[in-house]
PDB file of C-alpha atoms in Angstrom:
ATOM      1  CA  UNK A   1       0.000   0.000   0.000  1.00  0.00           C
ATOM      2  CA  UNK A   2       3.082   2.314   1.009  1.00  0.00           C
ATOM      3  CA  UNK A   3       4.696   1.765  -2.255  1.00  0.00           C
ATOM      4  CA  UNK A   4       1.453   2.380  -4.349  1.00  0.00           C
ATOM      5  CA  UNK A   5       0.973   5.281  -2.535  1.00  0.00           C
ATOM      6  CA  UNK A   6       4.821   6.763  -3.118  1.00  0.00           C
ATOM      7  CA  UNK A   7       4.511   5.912  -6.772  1.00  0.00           C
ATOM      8  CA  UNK A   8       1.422   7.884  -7.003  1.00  0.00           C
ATOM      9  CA  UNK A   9       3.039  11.237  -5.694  1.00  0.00           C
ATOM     10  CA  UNK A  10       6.181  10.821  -7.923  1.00  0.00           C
ATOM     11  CA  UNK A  11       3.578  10.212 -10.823  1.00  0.00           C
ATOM     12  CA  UNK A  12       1.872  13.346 -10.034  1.00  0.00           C
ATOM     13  CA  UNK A  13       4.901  15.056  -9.196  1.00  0.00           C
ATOM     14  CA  UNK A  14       6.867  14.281 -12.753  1.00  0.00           C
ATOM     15  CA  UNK A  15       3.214  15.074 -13.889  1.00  0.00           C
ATOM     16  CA  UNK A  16       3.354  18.731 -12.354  1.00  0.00           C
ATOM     17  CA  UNK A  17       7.391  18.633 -13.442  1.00  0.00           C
ATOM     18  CA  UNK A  18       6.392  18.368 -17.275  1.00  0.00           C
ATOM     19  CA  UNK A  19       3.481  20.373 -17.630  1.00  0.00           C
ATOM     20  CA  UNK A  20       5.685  23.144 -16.001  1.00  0.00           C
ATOM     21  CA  UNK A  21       8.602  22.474 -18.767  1.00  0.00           C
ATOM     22  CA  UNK A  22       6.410  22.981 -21.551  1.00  0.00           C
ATOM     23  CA  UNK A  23       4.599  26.340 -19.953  1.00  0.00           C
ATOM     24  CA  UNK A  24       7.709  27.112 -20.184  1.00  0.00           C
ATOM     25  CA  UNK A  25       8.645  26.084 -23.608  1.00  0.00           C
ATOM     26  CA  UNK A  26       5.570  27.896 -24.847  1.00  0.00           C
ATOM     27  CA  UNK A  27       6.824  30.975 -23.592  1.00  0.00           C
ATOM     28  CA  UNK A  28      10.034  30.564 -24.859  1.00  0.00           C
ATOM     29  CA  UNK A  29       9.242  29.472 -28.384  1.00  0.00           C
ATOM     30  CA  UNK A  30       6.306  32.365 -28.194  1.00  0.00           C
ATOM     31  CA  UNK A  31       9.192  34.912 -27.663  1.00  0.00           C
ATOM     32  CA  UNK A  32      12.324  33.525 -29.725  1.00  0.00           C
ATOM     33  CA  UNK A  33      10.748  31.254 -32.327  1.00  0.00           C
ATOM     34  CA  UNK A  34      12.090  27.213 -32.423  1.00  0.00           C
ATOM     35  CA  UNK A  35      15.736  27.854 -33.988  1.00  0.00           C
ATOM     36  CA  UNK A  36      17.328  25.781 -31.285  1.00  0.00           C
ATOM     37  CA  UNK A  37      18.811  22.143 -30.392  1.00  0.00           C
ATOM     38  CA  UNK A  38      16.651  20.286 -27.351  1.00  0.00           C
ATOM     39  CA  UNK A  39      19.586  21.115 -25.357  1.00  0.00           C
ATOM     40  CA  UNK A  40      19.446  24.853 -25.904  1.00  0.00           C
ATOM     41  CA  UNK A  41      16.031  24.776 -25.131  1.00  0.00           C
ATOM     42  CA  UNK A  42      16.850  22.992 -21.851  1.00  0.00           C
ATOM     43  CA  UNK A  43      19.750  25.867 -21.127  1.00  0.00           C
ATOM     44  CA  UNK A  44      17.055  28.591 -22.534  1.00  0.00           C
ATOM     45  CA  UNK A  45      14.742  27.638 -19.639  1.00  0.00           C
ATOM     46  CA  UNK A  46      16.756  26.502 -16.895  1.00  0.00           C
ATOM     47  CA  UNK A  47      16.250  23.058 -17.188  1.00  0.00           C
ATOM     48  CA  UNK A  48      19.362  20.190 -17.792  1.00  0.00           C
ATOM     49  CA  UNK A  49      19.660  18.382 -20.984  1.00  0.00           C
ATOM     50  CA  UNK A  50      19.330  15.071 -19.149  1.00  0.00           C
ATOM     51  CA  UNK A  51      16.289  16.343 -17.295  1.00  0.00           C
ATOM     52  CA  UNK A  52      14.727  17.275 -20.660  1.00  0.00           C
ATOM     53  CA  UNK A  53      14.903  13.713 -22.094  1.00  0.00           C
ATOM     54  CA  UNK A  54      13.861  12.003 -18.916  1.00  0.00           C
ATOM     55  CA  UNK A  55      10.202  14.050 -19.765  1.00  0.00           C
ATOM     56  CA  UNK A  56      10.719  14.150 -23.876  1.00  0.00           C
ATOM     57  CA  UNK A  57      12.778  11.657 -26.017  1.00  0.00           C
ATOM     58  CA  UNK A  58      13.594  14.629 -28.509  1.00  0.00           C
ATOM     59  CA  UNK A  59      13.318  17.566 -29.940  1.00  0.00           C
ATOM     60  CA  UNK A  60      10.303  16.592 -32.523  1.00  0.00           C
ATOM     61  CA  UNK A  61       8.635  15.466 -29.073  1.00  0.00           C
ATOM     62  CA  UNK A  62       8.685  18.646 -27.224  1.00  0.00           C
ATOM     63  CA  UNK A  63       7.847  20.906 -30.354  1.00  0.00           C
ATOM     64  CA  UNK A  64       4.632  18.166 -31.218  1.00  0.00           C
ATOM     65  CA  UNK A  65       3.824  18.598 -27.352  1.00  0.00           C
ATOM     66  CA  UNK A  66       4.129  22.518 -26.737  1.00  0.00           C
ATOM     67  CA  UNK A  67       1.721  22.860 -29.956  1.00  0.00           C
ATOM     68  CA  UNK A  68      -0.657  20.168 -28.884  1.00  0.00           C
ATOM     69  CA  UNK A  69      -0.581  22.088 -25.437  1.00  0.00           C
ATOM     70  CA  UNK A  70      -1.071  25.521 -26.709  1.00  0.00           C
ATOM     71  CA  UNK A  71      -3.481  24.092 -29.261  1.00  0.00           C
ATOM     72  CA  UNK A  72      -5.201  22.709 -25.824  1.00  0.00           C
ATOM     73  CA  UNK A  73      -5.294  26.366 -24.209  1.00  0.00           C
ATOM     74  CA  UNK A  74      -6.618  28.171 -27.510  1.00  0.00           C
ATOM     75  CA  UNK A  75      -9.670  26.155 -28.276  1.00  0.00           C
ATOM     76  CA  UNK A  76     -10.790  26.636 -24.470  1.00  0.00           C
ATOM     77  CA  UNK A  77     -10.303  30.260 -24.954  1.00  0.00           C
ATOM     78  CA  UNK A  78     -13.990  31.287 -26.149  1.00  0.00           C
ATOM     79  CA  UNK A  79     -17.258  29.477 -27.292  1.00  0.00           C
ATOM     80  CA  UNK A  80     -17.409  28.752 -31.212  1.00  0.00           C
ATOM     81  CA  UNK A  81     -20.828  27.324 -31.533  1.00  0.00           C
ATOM     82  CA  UNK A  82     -22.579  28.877 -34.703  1.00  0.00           C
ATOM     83  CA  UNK A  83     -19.699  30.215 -36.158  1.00  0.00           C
ATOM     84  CA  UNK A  84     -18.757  29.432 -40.091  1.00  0.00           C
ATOM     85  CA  UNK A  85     -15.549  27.314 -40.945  1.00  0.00           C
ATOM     86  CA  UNK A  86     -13.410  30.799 -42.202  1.00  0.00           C
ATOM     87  CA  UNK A  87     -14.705  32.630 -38.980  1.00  0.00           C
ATOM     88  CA  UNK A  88     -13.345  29.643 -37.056  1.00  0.00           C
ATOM     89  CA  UNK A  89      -9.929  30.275 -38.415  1.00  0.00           C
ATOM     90  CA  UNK A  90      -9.979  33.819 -38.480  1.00  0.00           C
ATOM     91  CA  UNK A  91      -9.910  33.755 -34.737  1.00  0.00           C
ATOM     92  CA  UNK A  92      -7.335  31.587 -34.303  1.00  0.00           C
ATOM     93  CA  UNK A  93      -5.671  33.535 -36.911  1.00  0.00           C
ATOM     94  CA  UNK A  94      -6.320  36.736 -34.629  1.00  0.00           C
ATOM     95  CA  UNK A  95      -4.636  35.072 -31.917  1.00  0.00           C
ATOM     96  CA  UNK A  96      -1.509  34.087 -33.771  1.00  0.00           C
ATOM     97  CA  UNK A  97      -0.753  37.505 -34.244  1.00  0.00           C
ATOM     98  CA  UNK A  98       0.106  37.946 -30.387  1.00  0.00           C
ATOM     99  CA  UNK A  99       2.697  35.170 -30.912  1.00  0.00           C
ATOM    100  CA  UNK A 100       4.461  35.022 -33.582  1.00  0.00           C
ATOM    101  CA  UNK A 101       7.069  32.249 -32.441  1.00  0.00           C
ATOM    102  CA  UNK A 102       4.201  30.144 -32.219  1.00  0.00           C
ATOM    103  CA  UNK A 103       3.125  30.128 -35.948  1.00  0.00           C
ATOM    104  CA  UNK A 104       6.780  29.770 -36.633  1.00  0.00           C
ATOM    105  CA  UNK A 105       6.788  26.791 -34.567  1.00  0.00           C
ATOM    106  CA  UNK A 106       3.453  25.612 -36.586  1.00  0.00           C
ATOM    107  CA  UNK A 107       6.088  26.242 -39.846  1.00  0.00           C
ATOM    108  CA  UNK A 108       8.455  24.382 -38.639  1.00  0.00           C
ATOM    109  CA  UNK A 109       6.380  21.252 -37.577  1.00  0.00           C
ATOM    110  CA  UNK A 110       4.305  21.131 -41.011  1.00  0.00           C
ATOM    111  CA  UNK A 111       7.981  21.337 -42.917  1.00  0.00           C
ATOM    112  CA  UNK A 112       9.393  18.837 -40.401  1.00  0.00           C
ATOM    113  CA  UNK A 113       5.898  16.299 -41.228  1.00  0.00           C
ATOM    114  CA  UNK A 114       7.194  16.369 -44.576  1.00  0.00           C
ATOM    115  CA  UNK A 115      10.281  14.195 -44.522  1.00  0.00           C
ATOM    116  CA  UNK A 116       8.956  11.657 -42.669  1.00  0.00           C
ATOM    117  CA  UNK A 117      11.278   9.205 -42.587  1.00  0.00           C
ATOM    118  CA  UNK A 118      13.382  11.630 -40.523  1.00  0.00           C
ATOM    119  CA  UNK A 119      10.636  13.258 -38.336  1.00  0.00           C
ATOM    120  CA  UNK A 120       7.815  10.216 -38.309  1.00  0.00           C
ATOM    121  CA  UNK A 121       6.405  11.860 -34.753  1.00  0.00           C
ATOM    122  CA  UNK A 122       6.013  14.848 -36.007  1.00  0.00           C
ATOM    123  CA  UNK A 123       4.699  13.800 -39.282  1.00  0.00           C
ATOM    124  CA  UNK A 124       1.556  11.275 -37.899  1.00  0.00           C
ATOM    125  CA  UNK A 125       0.730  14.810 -35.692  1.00  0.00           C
ATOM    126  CA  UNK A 126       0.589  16.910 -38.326  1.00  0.00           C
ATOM    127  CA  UNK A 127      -1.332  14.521 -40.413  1.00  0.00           C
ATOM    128  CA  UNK A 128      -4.010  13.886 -38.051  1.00  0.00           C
ATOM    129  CA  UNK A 129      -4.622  16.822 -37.301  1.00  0.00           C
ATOM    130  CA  UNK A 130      -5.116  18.351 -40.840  1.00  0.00           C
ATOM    131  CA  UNK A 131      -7.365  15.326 -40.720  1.00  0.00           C
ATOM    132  CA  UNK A 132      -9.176  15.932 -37.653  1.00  0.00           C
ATOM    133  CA  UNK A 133      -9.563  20.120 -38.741  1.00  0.00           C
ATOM    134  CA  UNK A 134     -10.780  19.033 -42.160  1.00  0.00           C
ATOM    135  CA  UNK A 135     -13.638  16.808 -40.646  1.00  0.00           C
ATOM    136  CA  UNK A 136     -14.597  19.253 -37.767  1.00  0.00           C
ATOM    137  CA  UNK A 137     -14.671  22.456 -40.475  1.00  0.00           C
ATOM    138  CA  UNK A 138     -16.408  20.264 -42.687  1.00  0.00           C
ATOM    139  CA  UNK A 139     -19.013  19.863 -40.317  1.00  0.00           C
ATOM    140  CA  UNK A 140     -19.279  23.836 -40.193  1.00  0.00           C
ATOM    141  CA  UNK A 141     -19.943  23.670 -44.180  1.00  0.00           C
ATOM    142  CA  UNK A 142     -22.649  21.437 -43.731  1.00  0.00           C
ATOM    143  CA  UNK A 143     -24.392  23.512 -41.099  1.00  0.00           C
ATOM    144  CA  UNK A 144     -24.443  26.127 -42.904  1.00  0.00           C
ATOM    145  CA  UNK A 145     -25.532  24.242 -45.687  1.00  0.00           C
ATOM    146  CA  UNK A 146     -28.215  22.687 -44.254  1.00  0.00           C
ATOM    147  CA  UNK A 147     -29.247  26.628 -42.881  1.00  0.00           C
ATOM    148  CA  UNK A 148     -29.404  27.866 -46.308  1.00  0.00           C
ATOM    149  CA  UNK A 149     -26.356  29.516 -45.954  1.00  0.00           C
ATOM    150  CA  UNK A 150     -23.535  28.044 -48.106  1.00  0.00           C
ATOM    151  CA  UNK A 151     -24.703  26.713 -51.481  1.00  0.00           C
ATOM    152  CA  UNK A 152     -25.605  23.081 -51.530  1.00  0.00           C
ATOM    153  CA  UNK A 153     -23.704  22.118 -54.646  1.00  0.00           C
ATOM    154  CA  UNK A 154     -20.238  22.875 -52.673  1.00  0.00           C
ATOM    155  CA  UNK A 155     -18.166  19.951 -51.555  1.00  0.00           C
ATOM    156  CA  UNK A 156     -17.862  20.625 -47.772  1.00  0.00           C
ATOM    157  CA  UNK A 157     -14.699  17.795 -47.580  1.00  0.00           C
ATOM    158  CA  UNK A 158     -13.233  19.982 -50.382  1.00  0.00           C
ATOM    159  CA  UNK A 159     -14.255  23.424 -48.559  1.00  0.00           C
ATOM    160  CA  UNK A 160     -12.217  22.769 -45.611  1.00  0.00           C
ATOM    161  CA  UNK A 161      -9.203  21.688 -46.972  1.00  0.00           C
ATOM    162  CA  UNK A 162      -9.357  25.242 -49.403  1.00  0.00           C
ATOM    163  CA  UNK A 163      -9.982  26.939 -45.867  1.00  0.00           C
ATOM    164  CA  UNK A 164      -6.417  25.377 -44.415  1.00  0.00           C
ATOM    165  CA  UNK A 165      -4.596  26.123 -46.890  1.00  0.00           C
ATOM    166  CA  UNK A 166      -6.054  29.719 -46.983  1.00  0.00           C
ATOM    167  CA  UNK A 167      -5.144  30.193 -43.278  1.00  0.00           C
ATOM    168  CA  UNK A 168      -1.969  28.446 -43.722  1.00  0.00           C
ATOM    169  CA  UNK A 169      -0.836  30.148 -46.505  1.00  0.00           C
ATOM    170  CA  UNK A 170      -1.901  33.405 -45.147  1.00  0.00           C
ATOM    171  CA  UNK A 171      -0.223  33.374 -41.663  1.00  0.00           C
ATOM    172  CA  UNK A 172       3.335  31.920 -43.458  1.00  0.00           C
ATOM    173  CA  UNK A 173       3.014  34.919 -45.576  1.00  0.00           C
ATOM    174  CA  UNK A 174       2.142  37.014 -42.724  1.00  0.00           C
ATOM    175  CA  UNK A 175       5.094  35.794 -40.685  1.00  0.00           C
ATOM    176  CA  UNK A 176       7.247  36.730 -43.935  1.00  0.00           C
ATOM    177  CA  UNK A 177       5.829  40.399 -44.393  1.00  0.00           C
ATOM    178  CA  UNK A 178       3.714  41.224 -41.465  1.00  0.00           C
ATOM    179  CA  UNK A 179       3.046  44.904 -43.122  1.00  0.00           C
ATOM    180  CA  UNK A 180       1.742  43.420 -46.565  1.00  0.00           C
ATOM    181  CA  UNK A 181       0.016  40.551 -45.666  1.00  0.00           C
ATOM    182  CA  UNK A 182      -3.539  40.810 -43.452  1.00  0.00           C
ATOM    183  CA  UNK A 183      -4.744  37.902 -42.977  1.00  0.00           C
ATOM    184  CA  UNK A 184      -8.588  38.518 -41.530  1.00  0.00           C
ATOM    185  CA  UNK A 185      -9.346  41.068 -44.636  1.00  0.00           C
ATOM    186  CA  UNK A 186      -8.087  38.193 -47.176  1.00  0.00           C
ATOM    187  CA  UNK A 187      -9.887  35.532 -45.002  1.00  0.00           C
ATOM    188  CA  UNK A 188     -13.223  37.855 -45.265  1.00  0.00           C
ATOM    189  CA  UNK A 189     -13.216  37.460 -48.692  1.00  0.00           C
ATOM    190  CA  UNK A 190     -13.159  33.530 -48.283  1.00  0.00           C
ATOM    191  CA  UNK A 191     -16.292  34.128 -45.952  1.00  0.00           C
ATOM    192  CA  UNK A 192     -18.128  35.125 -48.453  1.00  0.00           C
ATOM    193  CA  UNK A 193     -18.341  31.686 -50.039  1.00  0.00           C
ATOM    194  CA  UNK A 194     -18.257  29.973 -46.643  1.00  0.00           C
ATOM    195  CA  UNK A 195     -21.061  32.206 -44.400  1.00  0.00           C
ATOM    196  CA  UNK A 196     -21.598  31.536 -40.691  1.00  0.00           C
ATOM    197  CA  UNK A 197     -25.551  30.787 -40.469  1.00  0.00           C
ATOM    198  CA  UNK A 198     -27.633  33.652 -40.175  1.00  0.00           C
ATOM    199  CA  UNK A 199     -28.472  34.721 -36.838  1.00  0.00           C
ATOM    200  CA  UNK A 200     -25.541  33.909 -35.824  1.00  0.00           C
TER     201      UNK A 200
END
């Protein structure tokens, strides 16, 4: 009973140790973008390299983990019922905008998912979740479609995926040439095609 009841606290207490690691990797990669080794992350926030890979295996790890986290933090940030597919990424665009070293980490893990023999983590996250976004703003389209909103001839599998790679597209540019690039005015125009239901 003694030793179920030690292992317990040291489960909650490495628990509390790596949720604390990557509130603090947030913050860092939020300030200073994700140009750094796992080890000069662990010197950036005061945590040992050995420490770092007790709690992540590698670098791909933490990076998949601080954006499932903030990811985690963002979609408890305000109701979205109602609200169209583009208006869905608008906000989150919106947000972005405070943290730039977070869409740059977003870059980096999409580029990363690409060579996936060399970053296979990071390449099943990004993956699913393209896949898990495309079904949930799908489901947007087809709300609207069924409230007379968005036409009914329009492919709502095929509306998402233009309304990723809109966003996408958009922020990367953004992140590029902040001045030029507004990324809620271009979005608008995609809103136009994809309305939120009326009344809402």
């Amino acid at each position: 009973m003694g030793n179920d009841g030690t292992a317990g606290r040291s489960y909650r207490k490495a628990a509390v140790r790596r949720a604390e690691i990557l509130s603090q990797a947030i913050a860092l990669f939020a300030e200073r973008g994700v140009d750094a080794s796992l080890r000069a992350i662990g010197a950036a926030i005061g945590v040992s390299h050995a420490a770092l890979r007790y709690y992540f295996s590698s670098r791909d790890e933490l990076l998949v983990e601080v954006y499932r986290a903030h990811e985690q933090v963002e979609h408890g940030a305000a109701p979205q019922d109602g609200v169209s597919a583009v208006r869905l990424m608008e906000r989150s665009a919106e947000r972005n905008r405070t943290i730039p070293g977070l869409v740059e980490l977003y870059a980096t893990l999409t580029t990363d998912a690409l060579q996936a023999e060399q970053h296979p983590l990071t390449h099943e996250f990004v993956r699913d979740r393209f896949r898990l976004l495309r079904s949930h703003l799908a489901e947007r389209v087809r709300a609207g479609q069924r409230a007379g909103a968005i036409a009914a001839d329009i492919d709502p599998d095929d509306a998402a995926s233009l309304v990723i790679a809109a966003s996408d597209g958009l922020q990367l540019q953004w992140l590029l040439d902040p001045e030029a690039v507004d990324v809620r005015r271009a979005l608008a125009l995609l809103e136009r095609l994809l309305p939120s239901p009326p009344g809402t």
